[in-house]
Coordinates of C-alpha atoms in Angstrom, one line a residue:
Chain A
M7 CA 0.0 0.0 0.0
A8 CA 2.8 2.4 0.9
R9 CA 4.5 1.7 -2.4
L10 CA 1.3 2.2 -4.3
E11 CA 0.8 5.5 -2.6
R12 CA 4.3 6.7 -3.6
I13 CA 3.2 6.2 -7.3
A14 CA -0.5 7.0 -7.0
Y15 CA -0.2 10.5 -5.3
P16 CA 2.4 12.1 -7.7
A17 CA 0.5 10.5 -10.6
A18 CA -2.8 12.0 -9.4
L19 CA -1.2 15.4 -8.9
V20 CA 0.2 15.4 -12.4
L21 CA -3.1 14.2 -13.9
L22 CA -4.9 17.0 -12.1
L23 CA -2.4 19.7 -13.1
L24 CA -2.6 18.6 -16.7
A25 CA -6.4 18.7 -16.7
P26 CA -6.6 22.2 -18.4
V27 CA -4.9 20.5 -21.4
Y28 CA -7.4 17.6 -21.9
L29 CA -10.6 19.0 -20.3
G30 CA -13.0 21.5 -21.8
A31 CA -13.7 24.8 -20.1
Y32 CA -17.0 23.5 -18.7
N33 CA -15.7 20.4 -17.1
L34 CA -12.6 22.1 -15.9
A35 CA -14.7 24.6 -14.1
L36 CA -16.7 21.8 -12.5
L37 CA -13.5 19.9 -11.5
G38 CA -12.0 23.1 -10.0
R39 CA -15.1 23.7 -7.9
F40 CA -15.3 20.1 -6.7
L41 CA -11.6 19.9 -5.8
A42 CA -12.2 23.0 -3.7
M43 CA -15.0 21.2 -2.0
G44 CA -12.5 18.3 -1.6
I45 CA -10.5 20.5 0.8
L46 CA -13.6 20.9 2.9
A47 CA -14.2 17.1 2.7
M48 CA -10.7 16.4 4.0
G49 CA -11.5 18.6 7.0
I50 CA -14.6 16.5 7.7
A51 CA -12.5 13.4 7.4
L52 CA -10.2 14.8 10.1
V53 CA -13.0 16.0 12.4
W54 CA -15.4 13.1 11.9
G55 CA -13.3 10.2 10.8
H56 CA -10.3 10.7 13.2
A57 CA -11.8 12.7 16.1
G58 CA -15.3 11.1 16.1
I59 CA -17.0 14.5 16.1
L60 CA -19.8 14.6 13.5
P61 CA -20.0 18.2 12.1
L62 CA -23.4 18.8 10.5
G63 CA -22.8 22.5 10.0
Q64 CA -19.6 22.8 7.9
G65 CA -21.6 25.0 5.5
L66 CA -21.3 27.8 8.1
F67 CA -17.5 27.9 7.9
F68 CA -17.6 27.4 4.2
G69 CA -20.1 30.2 3.9
L70 CA -18.1 32.6 6.0
G71 CA -15.0 32.0 3.8
A72 CA -17.1 32.3 0.7
Y73 CA -19.0 35.5 1.8
G74 CA -15.7 37.1 3.0
I75 CA -14.2 36.9 -0.4
A76 CA -17.5 37.6 -2.2
M77 CA -17.9 40.9 -0.4
H78 CA -14.5 42.0 -1.5
L79 CA -15.2 40.9 -5.2
K80 CA -18.5 42.8 -5.1
L81 CA -16.8 46.0 -4.0
V82 CA -14.0 45.7 -6.5
A83 CA -16.6 45.6 -9.3
L84 CA -17.9 49.0 -8.4
A85 CA -17.1 52.4 -9.8
P86 CA -15.8 54.9 -7.1
G87 CA -18.5 56.1 -4.8
E88 CA -21.0 53.5 -6.0
I89 CA -22.6 50.9 -3.7
P90 CA -23.6 47.3 -4.6
D91 CA -26.8 47.0 -6.8
F92 CA -28.9 45.1 -4.2
M93 CA -28.2 47.8 -1.6
Q94 CA -29.5 50.5 -3.9
W95 CA -32.6 48.4 -4.6
N96 CA -33.2 48.0 -0.9
G97 CA -32.9 51.8 -0.3
L98 CA -29.4 52.1 1.3
D99 CA -27.5 55.1 0.2
A100 CA -24.1 54.5 1.9
L101 CA -21.9 51.4 2.3
P102 CA -22.7 49.7 5.7
W103 CA -19.7 49.8 8.2
L104 CA -19.4 46.0 8.1
W105 CA -18.6 46.2 4.4
V106 CA -16.0 48.9 4.6
P107 CA -12.9 46.8 5.6
F108 CA -13.6 44.5 2.7
K109 CA -12.5 47.1 0.2
S110 CA -9.0 45.8 1.1
G111 CA -8.3 42.4 -0.6
V112 CA -5.8 41.5 2.1
I113 CA -8.3 42.1 4.9
A114 CA -10.9 40.2 3.0
L115 CA -8.6 37.2 2.5
V116 CA -7.4 37.2 6.1
G117 CA -10.9 37.7 7.5
A118 CA -12.3 35.0 5.3
L119 CA -9.9 32.5 7.0
V120 CA -9.6 33.9 10.5
V121 CA -13.3 34.6 11.3
P122 CA -14.5 31.0 10.6
S123 CA -11.5 29.5 12.5
A124 CA -12.1 31.8 15.5
L125 CA -15.8 31.0 15.5
A126 CA -15.0 27.3 15.5
V127 CA -12.6 27.8 18.4
A128 CA -15.2 29.7 20.3
L129 CA -17.9 27.2 19.6
G130 CA -15.7 24.2 20.3
W131 CA -14.4 25.8 23.5
L132 CA -17.9 26.4 24.8
L133 CA -19.2 23.0 23.9
F134 CA -16.3 20.6 24.4
R135 CA -15.3 22.1 27.7
R136 CA -18.8 21.3 28.9
R137 CA -18.4 17.8 27.4
V138 CA -21.1 18.3 24.8
G139 CA -20.6 15.7 22.2
G140 CA -22.1 13.2 19.9
V141 CA -25.7 13.9 18.8
Y142 CA -25.9 17.2 20.8
F143 CA -22.9 18.6 19.1
A144 CA -24.1 17.6 15.7
I145 CA -27.5 19.2 16.3
I146 CA -26.0 22.5 17.6
T147 CA -23.7 22.8 14.5
Q148 CA -26.8 22.2 12.4
A149 CA -28.7 24.8 14.2
M150 CA -25.9 27.3 13.8
V151 CA -25.9 26.9 10.0
L152 CA -29.7 27.2 9.9
A153 CA -29.4 30.4 12.0
A154 CA -26.7 31.8 9.7
T155 CA -28.7 31.2 6.5
T156 CA -31.9 32.6 8.1
F157 CA -30.0 35.7 9.1
I158 CA -28.5 36.2 5.6
I159 CA -31.8 35.8 4.0
S160 CA -33.6 38.2 6.4
Q161 CA -30.9 40.9 6.1
Q162 CA -31.3 41.5 2.4
P163 CA -30.1 45.1 2.3
Y164 CA -26.8 44.1 3.9
T165 CA -26.2 40.6 2.6
G166 CA -27.9 40.3 -0.7
G167 CA -30.5 38.0 0.9
F168 CA -31.7 34.9 -0.9
N169 CA -30.0 35.8 -4.2
G170 CA -26.6 36.0 -2.6
L171 CA -23.7 37.9 -4.0
T172 CA -22.7 37.6 -7.7
D173 CA -21.6 39.7 -10.7
F174 CA -17.9 39.8 -10.0
S175 CA -15.6 41.2 -12.6
S176 CA -12.1 40.8 -11.3
A177 CA -10.1 39.4 -8.4
F178 CA -6.8 40.9 -7.3
G179 CA -6.3 42.5 -10.7
F180 CA -7.2 39.4 -12.7
S181 CA -10.3 39.4 -14.9
L182 CA -12.5 36.6 -13.9
I183 CA -14.0 36.3 -17.4
D184 CA -10.6 35.6 -18.8
Q185 CA -10.1 31.9 -19.4
R186 CA -6.4 32.1 -18.3
T187 CA -7.6 33.4 -14.9
Q188 CA -9.8 30.4 -14.6
V189 CA -6.9 28.0 -15.4
G190 CA -4.8 29.9 -12.9
L191 CA -7.4 29.5 -10.3
Y192 CA -7.7 25.8 -11.1
V193 CA -4.0 25.3 -10.7
V194 CA -4.0 27.2 -7.4
T195 CA -6.9 25.0 -6.2
V196 CA -5.0 21.8 -7.1
L197 CA -1.8 23.0 -5.4
L198 CA -3.6 24.1 -2.2
L199 CA -5.4 20.7 -2.2
A200 CA -2.1 18.9 -2.4
L201 CA -0.5 21.1 0.2
L202 CA -3.4 20.6 2.7
F203 CA -3.5 16.9 1.9
F204 CA 0.1 16.4 2.9
T205 CA -0.3 18.7 5.9
A206 CA -3.3 16.7 7.1
R207 CA -1.4 13.5 6.6
W208 CA 1.5 14.8 8.7
L209 CA -0.9 15.9 11.4
L210 CA -2.4 12.5 11.6
S211 CA 1.0 10.9 11.9
T212 CA 2.0 13.0 14.9
Q213 CA 1.2 12.1 18.5
F214 CA -1.6 14.6 18.2
G215 CA -3.2 12.4 15.5
K216 CA -2.9 9.3 17.6
L217 CA -4.4 11.1 20.6
L218 CA -7.3 12.2 18.4
R219 CA -8.1 8.5 17.6
A220 CA -7.5 7.7 21.3
I221 CA -10.0 10.3 22.3
R222 CA -12.4 9.1 19.7
D223 CA -12.3 5.5 20.9
G224 CA -11.9 6.0 24.7
E225 CA -12.3 9.6 25.8
N226 CA -12.6 8.6 29.4
R227 CA -9.5 6.4 29.3
V228 CA -7.5 9.3 27.8
R229 CA -8.9 11.7 30.4
F230 CA -7.9 9.4 33.2
L231 CA -4.4 9.3 31.8
G232 CA -4.2 13.0 32.7
Y233 CA -5.1 14.5 29.3
D234 CA -7.8 17.2 28.9
P235 CA -9.5 16.1 25.7
A236 CA -11.3 19.4 25.1
P237 CA -8.3 21.3 23.6
Y238 CA -7.6 18.5 21.2
K239 CA -11.1 18.5 20.0
V240 CA -11.2 22.3 19.7
A241 CA -8.0 22.3 17.7
I242 CA -9.1 19.7 15.2
F243 CA -12.6 21.3 14.9
A244 CA -10.9 24.6 14.1
V245 CA -8.7 22.9 11.5
G246 CA -11.8 21.5 9.9
A247 CA -13.4 24.9 9.9
L248 CA -10.3 26.5 8.4
M249 CA -10.3 23.9 5.6
A250 CA -14.0 24.6 5.0
A251 CA -13.3 28.3 4.8
I252 CA -10.4 27.8 2.3
A253 CA -12.8 25.7 0.3
G254 CA -15.5 28.4 0.4
L255 CA -13.0 31.0 -0.7
L256 CA -11.8 29.0 -3.7
F257 CA -15.3 27.9 -4.6
T258 CA -16.5 31.5 -4.8
L259 CA -13.6 32.5 -6.9
N260 CA -14.2 29.5 -9.2
I261 CA -17.9 29.8 -9.6
G262 CA -18.5 33.5 -9.2
V263 CA -21.5 33.4 -7.0
I264 CA -22.4 32.5 -3.4
S265 CA -25.9 32.3 -1.9
P266 CA -27.5 31.0 1.3
A267 CA -28.8 27.9 -0.7
M268 CA -25.2 26.8 -1.2
I269 CA -24.3 26.8 2.5
G270 CA -27.5 25.8 4.3
V271 CA -28.6 22.7 6.1
V272 CA -29.0 20.4 3.1
P273 CA -25.6 21.3 1.6
S274 CA -24.0 20.8 5.0
I275 CA -25.5 17.3 5.2
E276 CA -24.5 16.5 1.7
M277 CA -20.9 17.4 2.6
V278 CA -20.9 14.6 5.2
V279 CA -22.3 12.2 2.7
W280 CA -19.4 12.8 0.3
V281 CA -17.0 11.9 3.1
A282 CA -19.1 8.8 4.1
V283 CA -19.1 7.7 0.5
G284 CA -15.3 8.2 0.2
G285 CA -14.5 6.6 3.5
R286 CA -14.5 8.8 6.5
E287 CA -11.0 8.0 7.8
S288 CA -9.4 8.4 4.5
L289 CA -8.2 11.8 3.2
S290 CA -7.9 10.7 -0.4
G291 CA -11.2 8.9 0.0
A292 CA -12.9 12.1 1.1
V293 CA -11.7 13.9 -2.0
L294 CA -12.7 11.0 -4.3
G295 CA -16.1 10.8 -2.7
T296 CA -16.6 14.5 -3.2
L297 CA -15.7 14.2 -6.9
L298 CA -17.8 11.1 -7.5
V299 CA -20.9 12.4 -5.7
N300 CA -20.7 15.9 -7.2
F301 CA -20.0 14.8 -10.8
G302 CA -22.9 12.3 -10.3
K303 CA -25.1 15.1 -9.1
D304 CA -24.2 17.2 -12.1
K305 CA -25.0 14.5 -14.5
V306 CA -28.1 13.1 -12.8
S307 CA -29.7 16.3 -11.7
S308 CA -29.4 17.8 -15.2
S309 CA -31.4 15.0 -16.7
F310 CA -33.6 14.0 -13.7
P311 CA -33.7 16.9 -11.3
D312 CA -36.2 15.3 -8.8
L313 CA -34.2 12.1 -8.5
W314 CA -31.1 13.5 -7.0
L315 CA -32.2 13.8 -3.3
Y316 CA -33.4 10.2 -3.3
L317 CA -30.2 9.0 -4.8
I318 CA -28.0 10.7 -2.3
G319 CA -30.2 9.3 0.5
A320 CA -29.9 5.8 -0.9
M321 CA -26.1 6.3 -1.2
F322 CA -25.8 7.2 2.4
V323 CA -27.9 4.2 3.5
L324 CA -25.8 1.9 1.4
V325 CA -22.6 3.2 2.8
V326 CA -23.8 3.0 6.4
T327 CA -25.1 -0.5 6.0
V328 CA -22.7 -2.4 3.7
L329 CA -19.7 -0.2 3.1
P330 CA -18.6 1.4 6.4
E331 CA -15.3 2.4 5.0
G332 CA -16.6 3.8 1.8
L333 CA -14.5 3.8 -1.4
A334 CA -11.4 3.6 0.7
G335 CA -12.6 0.3 2.0
I336 CA -13.1 -1.1 -1.5
A337 CA -9.7 0.1 -2.5
R338 CA -8.2 -1.7 0.5
L339 CA -10.0 -4.9 -0.4
L340 CA -8.8 -4.6 -4.0
T341 CA -5.2 -4.2 -3.0
S342 CA -5.8 -7.2 -0.8
E343 CA -4.4 -5.6 2.3
P344 CA -7.2 -6.1 4.8
R345 CA -7.0 -3.4 7.4
E346 CA -6.5 -4.9 10.8
E347 CA -8.6 -2.4 12.7
S348 CA -11.5 -2.5 10.2
R349 CA -14.8 -2.3 12.0
K350 CA -17.9 -4.2 11.1
T351 CA -20.1 -1.2 10.9
L352 CA -19.7 2.5 10.3
V353 CA -19.6 4.3 13.6
V354 CA -21.9 7.2 13.4
P355 CA -21.5 9.1 16.6
V356 CA -25.0 10.4 16.3
I357 CA -26.4 7.1 17.4
L358 CA -23.7 6.2 19.9
P359 CA -24.1 7.1 23.6
A360 CA -21.1 8.8 25.2
D361 CA -18.6 6.1 26.3
E362 CA -18.8 5.3 29.9
P363 CA -16.4 2.6 30.7
A364 CA -16.6 0.6 33.9
K365 CA -19.8 2.3 35.2
N366 CA -21.6 -1.0 35.6
S367 CA -19.9 -2.9 38.3
K368 CA -22.4 -5.6 38.1
S369 CA -21.1 -7.3 35.0
R370 CA -19.9 -10.3 37.1
S371 CA -21.8 -11.7 40.0
A372 CA -20.2 -12.7 43.3
Chain B
M9 CA -0.7 11.3 59.6
S10 CA 1.3 13.7 57.5
D11 CA 3.4 10.9 55.9
S12 CA 0.4 9.1 54.4
L13 CA 0.1 9.3 50.6
L14 CA -3.6 9.2 50.5
Q15 CA -6.0 10.1 53.2
I16 CA -9.7 9.6 52.9
D17 CA -11.5 11.6 55.6
N18 CA -15.1 10.9 56.5
V19 CA -16.2 10.8 52.9
T20 CA -19.9 10.5 52.2
V21 CA -21.4 10.2 48.7
S22 CA -25.1 10.4 48.2
F23 CA -27.0 9.7 45.0
Q24 CA -30.4 11.3 45.3
G25 CA -30.5 10.5 49.0
F26 CA -29.0 7.0 48.7
K27 CA -25.8 6.9 50.6
A28 CA -23.4 5.1 48.3
L29 CA -20.5 5.9 50.7
D30 CA -21.2 6.7 54.3
S31 CA -18.4 8.3 56.4
V32 CA -15.6 6.3 54.9
S33 CA -12.1 6.9 56.2
F34 CA -8.8 5.3 55.6
S35 CA -5.2 6.2 54.8
L36 CA -2.5 4.7 52.7
A37 CA 1.3 5.0 53.1
P38 CA 3.5 5.5 50.0
G39 CA 4.3 2.3 48.3
S40 CA 1.8 0.2 50.2
M41 CA -1.3 -1.6 49.2
R42 CA -4.8 -1.8 50.4
T43 CA -7.4 -4.2 49.1
I44 CA -11.1 -3.5 49.3
I45 CA -13.6 -6.2 49.1
G46 CA -17.4 -6.2 49.4
P47 CA -20.4 -7.5 47.6
N48 CA -21.8 -5.8 44.5
G49 CA -23.3 -2.4 45.3
A50 CA -21.2 -2.0 48.4
G51 CA -19.7 1.2 47.0
K52 CA -16.3 -0.1 45.9
S53 CA -16.4 1.5 42.4
T54 CA -18.0 4.7 43.9
L55 CA -15.0 5.0 46.2
M56 CA -12.6 4.9 43.3
D57 CA -14.8 7.4 41.3
T58 CA -14.7 9.7 44.3
I59 CA -10.9 9.5 44.7
I60 CA -10.3 10.2 41.0
G61 CA -12.8 13.1 40.9
R62 CA -15.5 11.6 38.9
V63 CA -18.0 11.7 41.7
R64 CA -18.2 14.5 44.2
P65 CA -18.7 13.7 47.9
V66 CA -21.4 15.6 49.8
S67 CA -19.1 15.8 52.8
G68 CA -15.6 14.8 53.9
R69 CA -12.4 15.3 52.0
I70 CA -9.6 13.5 50.2
L71 CA -6.0 14.4 50.8
Y72 CA -3.2 13.4 48.5
K73 CA 0.3 14.1 49.7
G74 CA -1.3 16.5 52.2
S75 CA -3.2 18.6 49.7
D76 CA -6.9 18.6 49.2
I77 CA -7.9 17.0 45.9
T78 CA -11.6 16.5 46.6
R79 CA -12.9 19.0 44.1
L80 CA -10.2 18.9 41.4
P81 CA -11.1 17.9 37.8
E82 CA -10.2 14.4 36.9
Y83 CA -7.3 15.1 34.6
E84 CA -5.8 17.4 37.4
V85 CA -6.1 14.5 39.9
V86 CA -4.3 12.3 37.4
R87 CA -1.6 14.9 36.9
R88 CA -1.0 14.9 40.7
G89 CA -0.1 11.2 40.4
I90 CA -3.2 9.1 40.8
C91 CA -4.2 6.8 38.0
R92 CA -7.0 4.4 37.7
K93 CA -7.5 1.2 35.9
F94 CA -11.1 0.6 35.0
Q95 CA -12.9 -2.7 35.4
T96 CA -13.7 -3.3 31.7
P97 CA -10.4 -3.0 29.9
G98 CA -9.9 0.7 29.1
I99 CA -7.4 0.3 26.3
L100 CA -7.4 2.3 23.1
P101 CA -8.4 -0.3 20.5
T102 CA -7.3 1.4 17.3
L103 CA -3.8 2.1 18.5
T104 CA -1.1 -0.5 18.8
V105 CA 0.1 -1.9 22.1
E106 CA 3.2 0.3 21.9
E107 CA 1.2 3.4 21.0
N108 CA -1.2 2.8 24.0
I109 CA 1.8 2.9 26.3
I110 CA 3.2 5.9 24.6
V111 CA 0.0 7.8 25.1
A112 CA 0.1 6.9 28.8
A113 CA 3.9 7.6 29.2
K114 CA 3.8 11.1 27.6
R115 CA 4.8 13.8 30.1
H116 CA 3.6 16.7 28.0
R117 CA 0.0 16.3 27.5
A118 CA -1.0 19.6 25.9
W119 CA -2.2 19.4 22.3
F120 CA 0.4 21.8 20.9
K121 CA 3.2 19.7 22.4
A122 CA 1.8 16.6 20.7
L123 CA 2.5 18.0 17.2
R124 CA 5.5 15.8 16.6
T125 CA 6.0 12.3 15.3
H126 CA 8.7 11.2 17.8
I127 CA 8.8 10.9 21.5
T128 CA 11.6 11.8 23.9
A129 CA 14.3 9.3 24.8
A130 CA 13.1 9.2 28.4
E131 CA 9.6 8.3 27.2
C132 CA 11.0 5.7 24.9
D133 CA 12.9 4.0 27.7
R134 CA 9.8 4.0 29.8
V135 CA 7.8 2.3 27.0
E136 CA 10.5 -0.4 26.7
E137 CA 10.5 -1.0 30.4
I138 CA 6.7 -1.3 30.5
L139 CA 6.7 -3.7 27.6
D140 CA 9.0 -6.0 29.5
L141 CA 7.1 -5.6 32.7
I142 CA 3.8 -6.7 31.2
V143 CA 5.5 -9.2 28.9
L144 CA 3.9 -7.9 25.7
R145 CA 7.1 -7.0 23.9
E146 CA 6.6 -9.3 21.0
K147 CA 3.0 -8.0 20.5
R148 CA 4.1 -4.3 20.5
R149 CA 2.9 -3.7 17.0
M150 CA -0.4 -5.5 17.4
L151 CA -3.6 -3.5 17.6
A152 CA -4.7 -3.4 21.2
A153 CA -8.2 -4.5 20.0
H154 CA -6.8 -7.8 19.0
L155 CA -5.2 -8.7 22.3
A156 CA -6.8 -11.5 24.4
H157 CA -8.8 -10.3 27.4
G158 CA -6.1 -11.0 30.0
A159 CA -3.5 -9.2 27.9
K160 CA -5.8 -6.2 27.6
Q161 CA -5.9 -6.0 31.3
W162 CA -2.1 -6.2 31.6
L163 CA -1.8 -3.6 29.0
E164 CA -4.0 -1.3 30.9
I165 CA -2.0 -2.0 34.1
G166 CA 1.1 -1.2 32.1
M167 CA -0.5 2.1 31.0
V168 CA -1.4 3.2 34.5
V169 CA 2.2 2.4 35.6
A170 CA 3.6 4.2 32.6
S171 CA 1.7 7.3 33.6
D172 CA 4.2 7.6 36.4
A173 CA 1.5 7.7 39.0
E174 CA 2.4 7.1 42.7
L175 CA -1.0 5.8 43.5
L176 CA -2.8 3.3 41.3
L177 CA -6.4 2.4 41.7
L178 CA -7.2 -1.0 40.3
D179 CA -10.8 -1.8 39.8
E180 CA -11.2 -5.6 39.6
P181 CA -7.9 -6.1 37.7
A182 CA -8.5 -9.9 37.5
A183 CA -12.1 -9.7 36.3
G184 CA -12.9 -12.3 33.7
M185 CA -9.5 -14.0 33.9
T186 CA -8.5 -17.6 34.0
H187 CA -6.9 -19.0 37.1
Q188 CA -3.3 -18.7 35.7
E189 CA -4.0 -15.3 34.4
R190 CA -5.1 -14.2 37.9
E191 CA -1.9 -15.5 39.3
K192 CA 0.1 -13.7 36.8
T193 CA -1.8 -10.5 37.5
A194 CA -1.3 -10.8 41.2
N195 CA 2.5 -11.3 40.7
L196 CA 2.6 -8.3 38.4
I197 CA 1.0 -6.1 41.0
K198 CA 3.2 -7.5 43.8
R199 CA 6.3 -6.7 41.8
L200 CA 5.1 -3.1 41.6
I201 CA 4.5 -2.5 45.3
G202 CA 7.0 -0.1 46.8
R203 CA 7.3 1.6 43.4
C204 CA 3.8 2.8 43.7
A205 CA 1.0 2.5 46.2
F206 CA -2.2 0.5 45.3
V207 CA -5.8 0.4 46.1
V208 CA -7.2 -2.7 44.7
I209 CA -10.9 -3.6 44.7
D210 CA -12.2 -7.0 43.9
H211 CA -14.7 -9.5 45.2
D212 CA -12.7 -12.6 44.5
M213 CA -11.3 -13.7 47.8
D214 CA -8.6 -16.0 46.4
F215 CA -7.2 -13.2 44.3
V216 CA -7.2 -10.8 47.2
E217 CA -5.4 -13.5 49.3
Q218 CA -2.7 -13.8 46.7
L219 CA -2.1 -10.0 47.0
N220 CA -1.4 -10.5 50.7
A221 CA -2.2 -7.0 51.8
P222 CA -4.5 -5.3 54.4
V223 CA -8.1 -5.8 53.6
S224 CA -11.1 -3.4 54.2
V225 CA -14.5 -4.8 53.8
L226 CA -17.0 -2.4 52.4
H227 CA -20.7 -3.0 52.9
M228 CA -23.6 -0.7 52.2
G229 CA -21.2 2.2 51.8
R230 CA -19.6 1.7 55.2
I231 CA -16.3 0.1 56.1
L232 CA -17.4 -3.0 58.0
C233 CA -14.0 -4.2 59.2
E234 CA -10.3 -4.0 58.4
G235 CA -7.5 -6.5 58.9
T236 CA -5.6 -9.3 57.3
I237 CA -7.4 -11.6 55.0
D238 CA -7.6 -14.3 57.7
E239 CA -9.0 -11.8 60.3
V240 CA -11.5 -10.6 57.8
R241 CA -12.5 -14.1 56.9
S242 CA -13.1 -15.0 60.5
N243 CA -15.1 -11.9 61.3
S244 CA -18.7 -13.0 62.0
Q245 CA -20.2 -9.8 60.5
V246 CA -18.3 -10.2 57.3
K247 CA -19.3 -13.8 57.1
S248 CA -23.0 -12.9 57.3
V249 CA -23.0 -10.2 54.8
Y250 CA -20.5 -11.4 52.3
L251 CA -18.6 -14.6 52.7
G252 CA -21.6 -16.4 54.1
R253 CA -23.6 -15.4 51.1
S254 CA -21.1 -16.6 48.7
L255 CA -20.6 -19.8 50.7
E256 CA -24.4 -20.3 50.5
A257 CA -24.2 -19.7 46.8
E258 CA -21.3 -22.2 46.4
A259 CA -23.3 -24.7 48.4
D260 CA -26.3 -24.1 46.1
Y261 CA -24.0 -24.5 43.2
A262 CA -22.5 -27.7 44.6
Q263 CA -26.0 -29.2 45.2
A264 CA -27.2 -28.3 41.7

């Protein structure tokens, strides 16, 4: 497997970098967008697969990254003294204070990454310190993303409302209509994906990575060895949020629009499904699952728009019941290297009670 | 008084009015051992939960090395030098035997200090030492989930020893073991006396006898009597609440 990886990863990287040569503009744009989402999916693999925390609200961090850069792009497209079109329609005559810093590209970039990460730290700190986990944590993240989309839609004069933000012309001096900019963006996306992939792999190989799995499988045992698991969980949750924000940023640059419908409850759940399909403990599986499900969605929903939701539901059920390790599990079977620790079923923390070792002292009778 | 490692002072634990522990007191010298026996529901596990900070007493206090640890969070109690082995093997199943011990042996437990792939030489030595102690050296690369039940228990004992604790709380360390495994476990524990102090709870008389340490009998949250295993065995109160019952049970079993 290790030798296979040494060949497979550079080959995949070369193949992806050469895509502009052999793919048409339409499919290249799709691939770029899905690879950006692959970064978010790797974040979910870290948080869910390795730390056992099911995040059902990654759309929130994705959206903060996306809106951060979109606000900047919106302002760049304006003539001096002008305010965005939707603000004029909604009766505003001056730029709201929240928008002013986004005139600067640097501030927008930094903000798009720092704000979601800081929010994740704050949320994680509040919840993990109080030992909120499992289903409660998942529901809270879900509620957060619902609140965020509701807020965006209700504040139309300041956020663009349901329609979101679009009509960008250029980013950092490059025209977004120019095909060369699109190729450049694609290459940046691939390189960032590769960089984050290897960074995440390194992270998992450290003691920190081992402790994440230790906490996932026996939080109390780890606690009773003198560790405080909360900071570990906060840290990995923030890493997942940062990766979601990077994905949101790249996604918006690639596609040229962001709206609440792209970051809401349903997209947040779909994100988890990509990772489940790919294999939640596998970083490459998460990316592959994202590509597979999204290309599938593009092809299926263009011919049968109503069918897609049923299909993704069926896919999730299939993975949970017969393919707990997703695509990565199939790959492992094919390379005939059965993984020693393979579990019989997918561990979905949502349906698991918090682990409580040794609480029943009645297991053996006197 | 001041030279005791652990001192339990009149500790009472109440679960919605039910007194799981009722004015329990005892003390333990460094490097010594105390075994606690008692029927199910006597409060043995609650006692350990209370020492480690998982359950808060309504009154009384717990002193460790002279300082009050009664209300500290669990990980802080552990950092002071008390480590607990749970009754069901509390190993980390998806890590190898070696990695399990590494997690326990690490001195720097903050997340940002864990961002490295290697451990210090001192930690490495400790891991090797523990692997010899629990005789699992040749299984070091095996996933802990794949160990036999007895070996899991030894691994966990190894882990609590690796944590460098001075006081180890062992909750039924021989539960579910075969006769030979029990003997091996008792020998392992006896080899460690002096290096650390132990509180061992069990309800298997033979196992407690092998440990050959002072015994306290816990019944309905109270300490019924204390002494050597022979003294305890001949105590009439103990006979009626604990030994008698199991003798009756044995007699029933023999008749059946």
